[in-house]
PDB file of C-alpha atoms in Angstrom:
ATOM      1  CA  MET T   1    -154.950 140.444  23.167  1.00  0.00           C
ATOM      2  CA  ALA T   2    -155.309 136.613  23.448  1.00  0.00           C
ATOM      3  CA  PRO T   3    -153.792 135.157  26.661  1.00  0.00           C
ATOM      4  CA  LEU T   4    -150.532 133.307  26.490  1.00  0.00           C
ATOM      5  CA  SER T   5    -150.507 129.655  26.572  1.00  0.00           C
ATOM      6  CA  SER T   6    -148.490 128.114  29.447  1.00  0.00           C
ATOM      7  CA  ALA T   7    -146.075 126.636  26.866  1.00  0.00           C
ATOM      8  CA  HIS T   8    -145.182 130.176  25.610  1.00  0.00           C
ATOM      9  CA  ALA T   9    -145.440 132.396  28.721  1.00  0.00           C
ATOM     10  CA  ASP T  10    -141.779 132.463  29.217  1.00  0.00           C
ATOM     11  CA  ASP T  11    -140.529 132.009  25.628  1.00  0.00           C
ATOM     12  CA  THR T  12    -138.789 134.718  23.661  1.00  0.00           C
ATOM     13  CA  ILE T  13    -140.045 135.809  20.218  1.00  0.00           C
ATOM     14  CA  HIS T  14    -137.224 136.459  17.781  1.00  0.00           C
ATOM     15  CA  LEU T  15    -137.538 139.006  14.998  1.00  0.00           C
ATOM     16  CA  ILE T  16    -134.801 138.280  12.446  1.00  0.00           C
ATOM     17  CA  VAL T  17    -133.509 141.271  10.579  1.00  0.00           C
ATOM     18  CA  PRO T  18    -131.462 140.261   7.518  1.00  0.00           C
ATOM     19  CA  TYR T  19    -129.350 143.432   7.793  1.00  0.00           C
ATOM     20  CA  GLY T  20    -126.516 144.566  10.089  1.00  0.00           C
ATOM     21  CA  GLY T  21    -127.282 146.258  13.377  1.00  0.00           C
ATOM     22  CA  GLY T  22    -127.236 149.992  13.994  1.00  0.00           C
ATOM     23  CA  GLY T  23    -128.957 151.173  10.754  1.00  0.00           C
ATOM     24  CA  LEU T  24    -132.108 153.083  10.254  1.00  0.00           C
ATOM     25  CA  VAL T  25    -134.284 150.081   9.805  1.00  0.00           C
ATOM     26  CA  ASP T  26    -132.708 148.249  12.707  1.00  0.00           C
ATOM     27  CA  GLY T  27    -133.547 151.172  15.041  1.00  0.00           C
ATOM     28  CA  LEU T  28    -137.131 151.408  14.011  1.00  0.00           C
ATOM     29  CA  VAL T  29    -137.644 147.666  14.347  1.00  0.00           C
ATOM     30  CA  ARG T  30    -136.141 147.637  17.871  1.00  0.00           C
ATOM     31  CA  GLU T  31    -138.542 150.265  19.007  1.00  0.00           C
ATOM     32  CA  MET T  32    -141.402 148.409  17.455  1.00  0.00           C
ATOM     33  CA  ALA T  33    -140.270 145.222  19.302  1.00  0.00           C
ATOM     34  CA  ASP T  34    -140.285 147.045  22.672  1.00  0.00           C
ATOM     35  CA  THR T  35    -144.064 147.918  22.159  1.00  0.00           C
ATOM     36  CA  MET T  36    -144.791 144.362  21.010  1.00  0.00           C
ATOM     37  CA  THR T  37    -143.155 143.014  24.190  1.00  0.00           C
ATOM     38  CA  GLN T  38    -145.532 145.136  26.249  1.00  0.00           C
ATOM     39  CA  GLU T  39    -148.544 144.022  24.210  1.00  0.00           C
ATOM     40  CA  LEU T  40    -147.735 140.341  24.381  1.00  0.00           C
ATOM     41  CA  GLY T  41    -146.367 140.159  27.913  1.00  0.00           C
ATOM     42  CA  GLN T  42    -143.594 138.111  26.326  1.00  0.00           C
ATOM     43  CA  PRO T  43    -140.049 139.129  25.278  1.00  0.00           C
ATOM     44  CA  VAL T  44    -139.666 140.130  21.741  1.00  0.00           C
ATOM     45  CA  VAL T  45    -136.005 140.520  20.688  1.00  0.00           C
ATOM     46  CA  VAL T  46    -134.352 141.619  17.429  1.00  0.00           C
ATOM     47  CA  GLU T  47    -131.606 139.536  16.009  1.00  0.00           C
ATOM     48  CA  ASN T  48    -129.412 140.676  13.093  1.00  0.00           C
ATOM     49  CA  LYS T  49    -128.461 137.996  10.634  1.00  0.00           C
ATOM     50  CA  PRO T  50    -126.967 139.942   7.543  1.00  0.00           C
ATOM     51  CA  GLY T  51    -125.305 138.643   4.428  1.00  0.00           C
ATOM     52  CA  SER T  52    -125.763 137.602   0.813  1.00  0.00           C
ATOM     53  CA  ASN T  53    -128.394 140.314   0.206  1.00  0.00           C
ATOM     54  CA  GLY T  54    -130.610 139.035   2.986  1.00  0.00           C
ATOM     55  CA  ILE T  55    -130.468 135.380   1.948  1.00  0.00           C
ATOM     56  CA  ILE T  56    -128.780 134.283   5.218  1.00  0.00           C
ATOM     57  CA  GLY T  57    -131.420 135.822   7.486  1.00  0.00           C
ATOM     58  CA  ALA T  58    -134.387 134.659   5.237  1.00  0.00           C
ATOM     59  CA  ALA T  59    -133.055 131.166   5.023  1.00  0.00           C
ATOM     60  CA  TYR T  60    -132.598 131.007   8.877  1.00  0.00           C
ATOM     61  CA  VAL T  61    -136.235 131.846   9.367  1.00  0.00           C
ATOM     62  CA  ALA T  62    -137.464 129.540   6.525  1.00  0.00           C
ATOM     63  CA  ALA T  63    -135.672 126.615   8.276  1.00  0.00           C
ATOM     64  CA  ALA T  64    -136.818 127.585  11.848  1.00  0.00           C
ATOM     65  CA  LYS T  65    -139.341 125.521  13.800  1.00  0.00           C
ATOM     66  CA  PRO T  66    -142.753 126.970  13.035  1.00  0.00           C
ATOM     67  CA  ASP T  67    -143.804 127.358  16.737  1.00  0.00           C
ATOM     68  CA  GLY T  68    -144.640 131.019  16.626  1.00  0.00           C
ATOM     69  CA  LEU T  69    -141.320 132.158  18.143  1.00  0.00           C
ATOM     70  CA  THR T  70    -139.275 133.047  15.035  1.00  0.00           C
ATOM     71  CA  TYR T  71    -140.225 135.713  12.338  1.00  0.00           C
ATOM     72  CA  LEU T  72    -138.549 137.495   9.535  1.00  0.00           C
ATOM     73  CA  VAL T  73    -138.477 141.193   9.027  1.00  0.00           C
ATOM     74  CA  GLY T  74    -138.918 140.695   5.353  1.00  0.00           C
ATOM     75  CA  ALA T  75    -138.226 143.349   2.755  1.00  0.00           C
ATOM     76  CA  THR T  76    -138.486 143.808  -0.977  1.00  0.00           C
ATOM     77  CA  GLY T  77    -134.901 142.744  -1.764  1.00  0.00           C
ATOM     78  CA  PRO T  78    -134.296 139.908   0.743  1.00  0.00           C
ATOM     79  CA  LEU T  79    -137.661 138.192   0.154  1.00  0.00           C
ATOM     80  CA  SER T  80    -139.463 139.134  -2.994  1.00  0.00           C
ATOM     81  CA  LEU T  81    -136.658 139.943  -5.329  1.00  0.00           C
ATOM     82  CA  ASN T  82    -134.341 137.172  -4.303  1.00  0.00           C
ATOM     83  CA  VAL T  83    -137.075 134.611  -4.962  1.00  0.00           C
ATOM     84  CA  LEU T  84    -137.868 136.253  -8.266  1.00  0.00           C
ATOM     85  CA  LEU T  85    -134.285 136.462  -9.477  1.00  0.00           C
ATOM     86  CA  ARG T  86    -132.647 133.255  -8.146  1.00  0.00           C
ATOM     87  CA  LYS T  87    -133.716 129.675  -8.624  1.00  0.00           C
ATOM     88  CA  ASN T  88    -131.150 128.130  -6.417  1.00  0.00           C
ATOM     89  CA  LEU T  89    -132.224 129.409  -2.964  1.00  0.00           C
ATOM     90  CA  PRO T  90    -132.719 127.537   0.272  1.00  0.00           C
ATOM     91  CA  PHE T  91    -136.235 128.930   0.455  1.00  0.00           C
ATOM     92  CA  LYS T  92    -139.125 130.063  -1.848  1.00  0.00           C
ATOM     93  CA  MET T  93    -142.077 132.299  -1.469  1.00  0.00           C
ATOM     94  CA  GLU T  94    -144.147 129.431  -0.075  1.00  0.00           C
ATOM     95  CA  SER T  95    -141.545 129.028   2.680  1.00  0.00           C
ATOM     96  CA  PHE T  96    -143.214 131.912   4.495  1.00  0.00           C
ATOM     97  CA  GLU T  97    -146.593 133.070   5.534  1.00  0.00           C
ATOM     98  CA  PRO T  98    -147.619 136.742   5.911  1.00  0.00           C
ATOM     99  CA  VAL T  99    -148.103 138.293   9.414  1.00  0.00           C
ATOM    100  CA  GLY T 100    -148.285 142.121   8.914  1.00  0.00           C
ATOM    101  CA  THR T 101    -147.018 145.201   7.218  1.00  0.00           C
ATOM    102  CA  MET T 102    -144.609 147.779   8.702  1.00  0.00           C
ATOM    103  CA  PHE T 103    -143.411 150.637   6.561  1.00  0.00           C
ATOM    104  CA  SER T 104    -142.261 151.489   3.021  1.00  0.00           C
ATOM    105  CA  GLY T 105    -140.046 154.102   1.444  1.00  0.00           C
ATOM    106  CA  PRO T 106    -140.131 155.834  -1.950  1.00  0.00           C
ATOM    107  CA  LEU T 107    -137.545 156.142  -4.687  1.00  0.00           C
ATOM    108  CA  THR T 108    -136.737 159.444  -6.421  1.00  0.00           C
ATOM    109  CA  ILE T 109    -135.787 160.353  -9.847  1.00  0.00           C
ATOM    110  CA  THR T 110    -132.825 162.718  -9.389  1.00  0.00           C
ATOM    111  CA  VAL T 111    -130.492 164.506 -11.706  1.00  0.00           C
ATOM    112  CA  PRO T 112    -127.513 166.765 -11.374  1.00  0.00           C
ATOM    113  CA  THR T 113    -128.660 170.406 -11.438  1.00  0.00           C
ATOM    114  CA  SER T 114    -125.990 171.035 -14.116  1.00  0.00           C
ATOM    115  CA  MET T 115    -128.129 169.033 -16.607  1.00  0.00           C
ATOM    116  CA  GLY T 116    -130.632 171.868 -16.668  1.00  0.00           C
ATOM    117  CA  VAL T 117    -133.520 169.383 -16.474  1.00  0.00           C
ATOM    118  CA  ASN T 118    -136.406 170.431 -14.212  1.00  0.00           C
ATOM    119  CA  SER T 119    -139.198 167.955 -14.858  1.00  0.00           C
ATOM    120  CA  LEU T 120    -139.819 164.341 -16.080  1.00  0.00           C
ATOM    121  CA  ASP T 121    -141.072 165.663 -19.330  1.00  0.00           C
ATOM    122  CA  GLU T 122    -137.876 167.667 -19.716  1.00  0.00           C
ATOM    123  CA  LEU T 123    -135.866 164.627 -18.864  1.00  0.00           C
ATOM    124  CA  LYS T 124    -137.662 162.606 -21.562  1.00  0.00           C
ATOM    125  CA  THR T 125    -136.877 165.365 -24.096  1.00  0.00           C
ATOM    126  CA  TRP T 126    -133.262 165.578 -22.994  1.00  0.00           C
ATOM    127  CA  ALA T 127    -132.801 161.807 -23.301  1.00  0.00           C
ATOM    128  CA  LYS T 128    -134.332 161.887 -26.763  1.00  0.00           C
ATOM    129  CA  GLU T 129    -132.224 164.818 -27.950  1.00  0.00           C
ATOM    130  CA  SER T 130    -128.979 163.606 -26.397  1.00  0.00           C
ATOM    131  CA  GLY T 131    -128.987 160.451 -28.581  1.00  0.00           C
ATOM    132  CA  LYS T 132    -126.895 158.415 -26.116  1.00  0.00           C
ATOM    133  CA  PRO T 133    -127.644 156.028 -23.155  1.00  0.00           C
ATOM    134  CA  LEU T 134    -128.144 157.564 -19.719  1.00  0.00           C
ATOM    135  CA  ARG T 135    -126.244 156.103 -16.797  1.00  0.00           C
ATOM    136  CA  TYR T 136    -127.942 155.459 -13.560  1.00  0.00           C
ATOM    137  CA  ALA T 137    -126.668 154.584 -10.163  1.00  0.00           C
ATOM    138  CA  MET T 138    -127.893 151.405  -8.489  1.00  0.00           C
ATOM    139  CA  LEU T 139    -127.257 149.334  -5.356  1.00  0.00           C
ATOM    140  CA  GLY T 140    -126.080 146.222  -7.158  1.00  0.00           C
ATOM    141  CA  PRO T 141    -127.633 143.909  -9.608  1.00  0.00           C
ATOM    142  CA  GLY T 142    -131.155 142.778  -8.871  1.00  0.00           C
ATOM    143  CA  SER T 143    -131.861 145.614  -6.430  1.00  0.00           C
ATOM    144  CA  VAL T 144    -134.974 147.704  -6.442  1.00  0.00           C
ATOM    145  CA  THR T 145    -132.901 150.608  -7.936  1.00  0.00           C
ATOM    146  CA  HIS T 146    -131.643 148.271 -10.613  1.00  0.00           C
ATOM    147  CA  LEU T 147    -135.074 147.182 -11.691  1.00  0.00           C
ATOM    148  CA  PHE T 148    -136.619 150.691 -11.351  1.00  0.00           C
ATOM    149  CA  GLY T 149    -134.159 151.870 -13.937  1.00  0.00           C
ATOM    150  CA  MET T 150    -135.591 149.241 -16.319  1.00  0.00           C
ATOM    151  CA  VAL T 151    -139.078 150.633 -15.782  1.00  0.00           C
ATOM    152  CA  LEU T 152    -137.896 154.180 -16.294  1.00  0.00           C
ATOM    153  CA  GLN T 153    -136.106 153.126 -19.494  1.00  0.00           C
ATOM    154  CA  ASP T 154    -139.403 152.146 -21.049  1.00  0.00           C
ATOM    155  CA  VAL T 155    -140.957 155.490 -19.992  1.00  0.00           C
ATOM    156  CA  LEU T 156    -138.162 157.580 -21.431  1.00  0.00           C
ATOM    157  CA  GLY T 157    -137.820 155.537 -24.531  1.00  0.00           C
ATOM    158  CA  THR T 158    -133.980 155.561 -24.336  1.00  0.00           C
ATOM    159  CA  GLU T 159    -131.416 153.160 -23.154  1.00  0.00           C
ATOM    160  CA  LEU T 160    -130.385 153.344 -19.469  1.00  0.00           C
ATOM    161  CA  VAL T 161    -127.077 151.859 -18.385  1.00  0.00           C
ATOM    162  CA  PRO T 162    -126.764 150.670 -14.659  1.00  0.00           C
ATOM    163  CA  VAL T 163    -123.665 151.530 -12.723  1.00  0.00           C
ATOM    164  CA  ALA T 164    -123.378 149.492  -9.484  1.00  0.00           C
ATOM    165  CA  TYR T 165    -122.423 151.010  -6.113  1.00  0.00           C
ATOM    166  CA  LYS T 166    -122.141 149.622  -2.601  1.00  0.00           C
ATOM    167  CA  ALA T 167    -123.758 152.472  -0.894  1.00  0.00           C
ATOM    168  CA  ASN T 168    -125.674 155.792  -1.320  1.00  0.00           C
ATOM    169  CA  PRO T 169    -122.875 158.269  -0.396  1.00  0.00           C
ATOM    170  CA  GLU T 170    -120.684 156.875  -3.200  1.00  0.00           C
ATOM    171  CA  MET T 171    -123.325 157.223  -5.892  1.00  0.00           C
ATOM    172  CA  ILE T 172    -124.277 160.701  -4.782  1.00  0.00           C
ATOM    173  CA  VAL T 173    -120.614 161.890  -4.975  1.00  0.00           C
ATOM    174  CA  ASP T 174    -120.280 160.364  -8.414  1.00  0.00           C
ATOM    175  CA  GLN T 175    -123.593 161.823  -9.660  1.00  0.00           C
ATOM    176  CA  ILE T 176    -122.477 165.307  -8.491  1.00  0.00           C
ATOM    177  CA  GLY T 177    -119.168 164.764 -10.312  1.00  0.00           C
ATOM    178  CA  GLY T 178    -120.951 163.729 -13.528  1.00  0.00           C
ATOM    179  CA  GLN T 179    -120.189 160.058 -13.667  1.00  0.00           C
ATOM    180  CA  VAL T 180    -123.865 159.148 -13.736  1.00  0.00           C
ATOM    181  CA  GLU T 181    -126.839 161.140 -14.903  1.00  0.00           C
ATOM    182  CA  LEU T 182    -129.697 159.420 -12.764  1.00  0.00           C
ATOM    183  CA  ASN T 183    -129.973 158.421  -9.167  1.00  0.00           C
ATOM    184  CA  PHE T 184    -132.931 156.838  -7.465  1.00  0.00           C
ATOM    185  CA  SER T 185    -131.974 157.329  -3.768  1.00  0.00           C
ATOM    186  CA  THR T 186    -134.537 158.058  -1.068  1.00  0.00           C
ATOM    187  CA  PRO T 187    -135.473 161.719  -0.614  1.00  0.00           C
ATOM    188  CA  ILE T 188    -134.037 161.898   2.885  1.00  0.00           C
ATOM    189  CA  SER T 189    -130.602 160.992   1.755  1.00  0.00           C
ATOM    190  CA  LEU T 190    -130.607 163.798  -0.832  1.00  0.00           C
ATOM    191  CA  VAL T 191    -131.997 166.728   1.136  1.00  0.00           C
ATOM    192  CA  LYS T 192    -128.649 168.496   1.851  1.00  0.00           C
ATOM    193  CA  HIS T 193    -127.454 168.022  -1.733  1.00  0.00           C
ATOM    194  CA  VAL T 194    -130.712 169.430  -3.069  1.00  0.00           C
ATOM    195  CA  ALA T 195    -130.378 172.416  -0.676  1.00  0.00           C
ATOM    196  CA  SER T 196    -126.811 173.017  -1.876  1.00  0.00           C
ATOM    197  CA  GLY T 197    -128.021 173.229  -5.470  1.00  0.00           C
ATOM    198  CA  ASP T 198    -125.997 170.163  -6.622  1.00  0.00           C
ATOM    199  CA  LEU T 199    -128.923 167.846  -7.341  1.00  0.00           C
ATOM    200  CA  LYS T 200    -132.516 168.205  -8.491  1.00  0.00           C
ATOM    201  CA  ILE T 201    -135.280 165.661  -7.501  1.00  0.00           C
ATOM    202  CA  LEU T 202    -137.700 165.564 -10.398  1.00  0.00           C
ATOM    203  CA  ALA T 203    -140.214 163.253  -8.722  1.00  0.00           C
ATOM    204  CA  ILE T 204    -140.875 160.779  -6.040  1.00  0.00           C
ATOM    205  CA  SER T 205    -142.257 157.272  -6.936  1.00  0.00           C
ATOM    206  CA  THR T 206    -145.532 157.666  -5.156  1.00  0.00           C
ATOM    207  CA  GLU T 207    -149.133 158.175  -6.035  1.00  0.00           C
ATOM    208  CA  GLU T 208    -149.449 161.350  -3.974  1.00  0.00           C
ATOM    209  CA  ARG T 209    -147.123 163.892  -2.459  1.00  0.00           C
ATOM    210  CA  MET T 210    -145.560 163.014   0.865  1.00  0.00           C
ATOM    211  CA  GLY T 211    -146.134 165.190   3.862  1.00  0.00           C
ATOM    212  CA  LYS T 212    -142.437 165.171   4.704  1.00  0.00           C
ATOM    213  CA  PHE T 213    -141.537 166.426   1.211  1.00  0.00           C
ATOM    214  CA  PRO T 214    -144.617 168.578   0.180  1.00  0.00           C
ATOM    215  CA  ASP T 215    -142.657 170.268  -2.686  1.00  0.00           C
ATOM    216  CA  LEU T 216    -141.752 167.068  -4.411  1.00  0.00           C
ATOM    217  CA  PRO T 217    -144.291 166.048  -7.112  1.00  0.00           C
ATOM    218  CA  SER T 218    -145.410 162.479  -7.261  1.00  0.00           C
ATOM    219  CA  VAL T 219    -144.946 160.429 -10.539  1.00  0.00           C
ATOM    220  CA  THR T 220    -148.745 159.983 -10.612  1.00  0.00           C
ATOM    221  CA  GLU T 221    -149.527 163.689 -10.717  1.00  0.00           C
ATOM    222  CA  LEU T 222    -146.909 164.176 -13.409  1.00  0.00           C
ATOM    223  CA  GLY T 223    -148.736 161.579 -15.550  1.00  0.00           C
ATOM    224  CA  TYR T 224    -146.463 158.569 -15.042  1.00  0.00           C
ATOM    225  CA  PRO T 225    -148.456 156.236 -12.776  1.00  0.00           C
ATOM    226  CA  GLN T 226    -146.433 153.279 -14.149  1.00  0.00           C
ATOM    227  CA  LEU T 227    -143.453 154.522 -12.146  1.00  0.00           C
ATOM    228  CA  VAL T 228    -145.165 154.038  -8.842  1.00  0.00           C
ATOM    229  CA  SER T 229    -143.106 151.823  -6.677  1.00  0.00           C
ATOM    230  CA  SER T 230    -141.349 151.524  -3.277  1.00  0.00           C
ATOM    231  CA  PHE T 231    -139.316 149.396  -1.082  1.00  0.00           C
ATOM    232  CA  TRP T 232    -141.177 147.819   1.846  1.00  0.00           C
ATOM    233  CA  PHE T 233    -140.628 146.052   5.161  1.00  0.00           C
ATOM    234  CA  GLY T 234    -143.120 143.585   6.845  1.00  0.00           C
ATOM    235  CA  LEU T 235    -143.269 140.516   9.044  1.00  0.00           C
ATOM    236  CA  VAL T 236    -143.517 136.995   7.838  1.00  0.00           C
ATOM    237  CA  ALA T 237    -143.446 133.692   9.592  1.00  0.00           C
ATOM    238  CA  PRO T 238    -142.117 130.155   8.688  1.00  0.00           C
ATOM    239  CA  ALA T 239    -144.727 128.174   6.777  1.00  0.00           C
ATOM    240  CA  GLY T 240    -146.727 126.045   9.054  1.00  0.00           C
ATOM    241  CA  THR T 241    -146.747 128.431  12.039  1.00  0.00           C
ATOM    242  CA  PRO T 242    -149.994 128.017  13.998  1.00  0.00           C
ATOM    243  CA  ALA T 243    -152.733 130.533  12.985  1.00  0.00           C
ATOM    244  CA  ALA T 244    -153.325 131.448  16.599  1.00  0.00           C
ATOM    245  CA  GLU T 245    -149.725 132.405  17.091  1.00  0.00           C
ATOM    246  CA  LYS T 246    -149.492 134.403  13.900  1.00  0.00           C
ATOM    247  CA  ASP T 247    -152.646 136.246  14.905  1.00  0.00           C
ATOM    248  CA  ARG T 248    -151.385 137.195  18.337  1.00  0.00           C
ATOM    249  CA  VAL T 249    -148.166 138.522  16.831  1.00  0.00           C
ATOM    250  CA  SER T 250    -149.911 140.237  13.994  1.00  0.00           C
ATOM    251  CA  ALA T 251    -152.183 142.101  16.441  1.00  0.00           C
ATOM    252  CA  ALA T 252    -149.260 143.141  18.633  1.00  0.00           C
ATOM    253  CA  LEU T 253    -147.498 144.365  15.480  1.00  0.00           C
ATOM    254  CA  GLN T 254    -150.463 146.450  14.372  1.00  0.00           C
ATOM    255  CA  LYS T 255    -150.626 147.897  17.872  1.00  0.00           C
ATOM    256  CA  ALA T 256    -147.003 148.796  17.767  1.00  0.00           C
ATOM    257  CA  MET T 257    -147.151 150.287  14.299  1.00  0.00           C
ATOM    258  CA  SER T 258    -150.105 152.535  15.463  1.00  0.00           C
ATOM    259  CA  VAL T 259    -147.994 154.272  18.164  1.00  0.00           C
ATOM    260  CA  GLN T 260    -147.864 157.896  17.093  1.00  0.00           C
ATOM    261  CA  SER T 261    -144.321 158.483  18.304  1.00  0.00           C
ATOM    262  CA  LEU T 262    -143.002 155.542  16.156  1.00  0.00           C
ATOM    263  CA  GLN T 263    -144.997 156.678  13.249  1.00  0.00           C
ATOM    264  CA  ASP T 264    -143.606 160.163  13.608  1.00  0.00           C
ATOM    265  CA  LYS T 265    -139.983 158.782  13.588  1.00  0.00           C
ATOM    266  CA  MET T 266    -140.773 156.882  10.380  1.00  0.00           C
ATOM    267  CA  ILE T 267    -142.268 159.798   8.715  1.00  0.00           C
ATOM    268  CA  ASN T 268    -139.309 162.121   9.788  1.00  0.00           C
ATOM    269  CA  VAL T 269    -136.906 159.719   7.983  1.00  0.00           C
ATOM    270  CA  GLY T 270    -138.994 159.690   4.830  1.00  0.00           C
ATOM    271  CA  MET T 271    -140.842 156.370   5.422  1.00  0.00           C
ATOM    272  CA  THR T 272    -144.602 155.682   5.265  1.00  0.00           C
ATOM    273  CA  PRO T 273    -145.997 153.659   8.102  1.00  0.00           C
ATOM    274  CA  HIS T 274    -148.451 150.833   7.219  1.00  0.00           C
ATOM    275  CA  VAL T 275    -150.720 149.392   9.795  1.00  0.00           C
ATOM    276  CA  GLY T 276    -151.959 146.078   8.255  1.00  0.00           C
ATOM    277  CA  GLY T 277    -152.319 142.346   8.942  1.00  0.00           C
ATOM    278  CA  ALA T 278    -151.642 139.241   7.092  1.00  0.00           C
ATOM    279  CA  ASP T 279    -153.980 140.133   4.209  1.00  0.00           C
ATOM    280  CA  ALA T 280    -152.142 143.383   3.546  1.00  0.00           C
ATOM    281  CA  MET T 281    -148.754 141.725   3.747  1.00  0.00           C
ATOM    282  CA  GLN T 282    -149.886 139.098   1.215  1.00  0.00           C
ATOM    283  CA  ALA T 283    -151.222 141.745  -1.079  1.00  0.00           C
ATOM    284  CA  GLN T 284    -147.822 143.395  -1.089  1.00  0.00           C
ATOM    285  CA  LEU T 285    -146.129 140.090  -1.904  1.00  0.00           C
ATOM    286  CA  ASP T 286    -148.621 139.457  -4.761  1.00  0.00           C
ATOM    287  CA  TRP T 287    -147.915 142.963  -6.108  1.00  0.00           C
ATOM    288  CA  ASP T 288    -144.241 142.321  -6.061  1.00  0.00           C
ATOM    289  CA  VAL T 289    -144.702 139.111  -8.048  1.00  0.00           C
ATOM    290  CA  ASP T 290    -146.846 140.787 -10.613  1.00  0.00           C
ATOM    291  CA  PHE T 291    -144.796 144.213 -10.853  1.00  0.00           C
ATOM    292  CA  TRP T 292    -141.197 143.259 -10.242  1.00  0.00           C
ATOM    293  CA  GLY T 293    -141.787 139.853 -11.697  1.00  0.00           C
ATOM    294  CA  GLY T 294    -142.918 141.339 -14.857  1.00  0.00           C
ATOM    295  CA  VAL T 295    -139.913 143.740 -15.072  1.00  0.00           C
ATOM    296  CA  ILE T 296    -137.597 140.825 -14.375  1.00  0.00           C
ATOM    297  CA  LYS T 297    -139.136 138.622 -17.127  1.00  0.00           C
ATOM    298  CA  LYS T 298    -139.402 141.333 -19.748  1.00  0.00           C
ATOM    299  CA  ASN T 299    -135.694 142.278 -19.309  1.00  0.00           C
ATOM    300  CA  ASN T 300    -134.602 138.601 -18.888  1.00  0.00           C
ATOM    301  CA  ILE T 301    -132.743 139.281 -15.635  1.00  0.00           C
ATOM    302  CA  SER T 302    -131.412 136.473 -13.510  1.00  0.00           C
ATOM    303  CA  LEU T 303    -128.796 136.257 -10.702  1.00  0.00           C
ATOM    304  CA  ASP T 304    -128.193 132.492 -10.958  1.00  0.00           C
TER     305      ASP T 304
END
């Protein structure tokens, strides 16, 4: 690890999380920050700045002094999707520079057991024979779950109608009750409902099966690679941050993300750890622009 400059030896690094405190992501980031503190010999603290689908936190970092002391825990929605869906933002993609990757989570394609559908192929047949639109639960307009429904719509060849919810528990209750046919929640949030026989997970949106859920087929193995997608978390810095500072923080981030106990916690809650630097983070941002940007353009979606 590069030695601290005298100017930064006693300065605190701030990781801005654009969500409220106490959640799953917040806890993982705080544990990661503790290891980064040890690696850097410099305090690394987590600050929560929630609101407006992550815009408040992202805008704060975009406007911060690029001195290597402020970073955004970016994610698919707060960073990529906001930029792709909104023109009137206090920041743009170029307002940030990549530092490193953290972890990602998959979506599922889940149906009520009462539908009698047991595979993606059967869902496709069911949709065609029903002759009516399928309703799917989503976490608000412009969310990953909203856009994923647009992708699945093309695969099924039938209209999907989004139904907005504020949180996963509400959509799960309504799906069990028959108000929606489809739900794309993460597998960890559905485990008990699958075990009870209320819901059936047809697939997870990954290339390969996940070790945490070995019985769930991936969309790729089922012949639907176009459905591969996820939501991610990673670290970005304000544009103009000195390369030496970004490199130091990136190295500490990768060290923290390599700690087995932290990786185990991520895997246990259905996430996939990603140990990668600036190039890997940039590749993810580029993928978002290509994949989600294409979905947004094709379906003429805008939140302005």
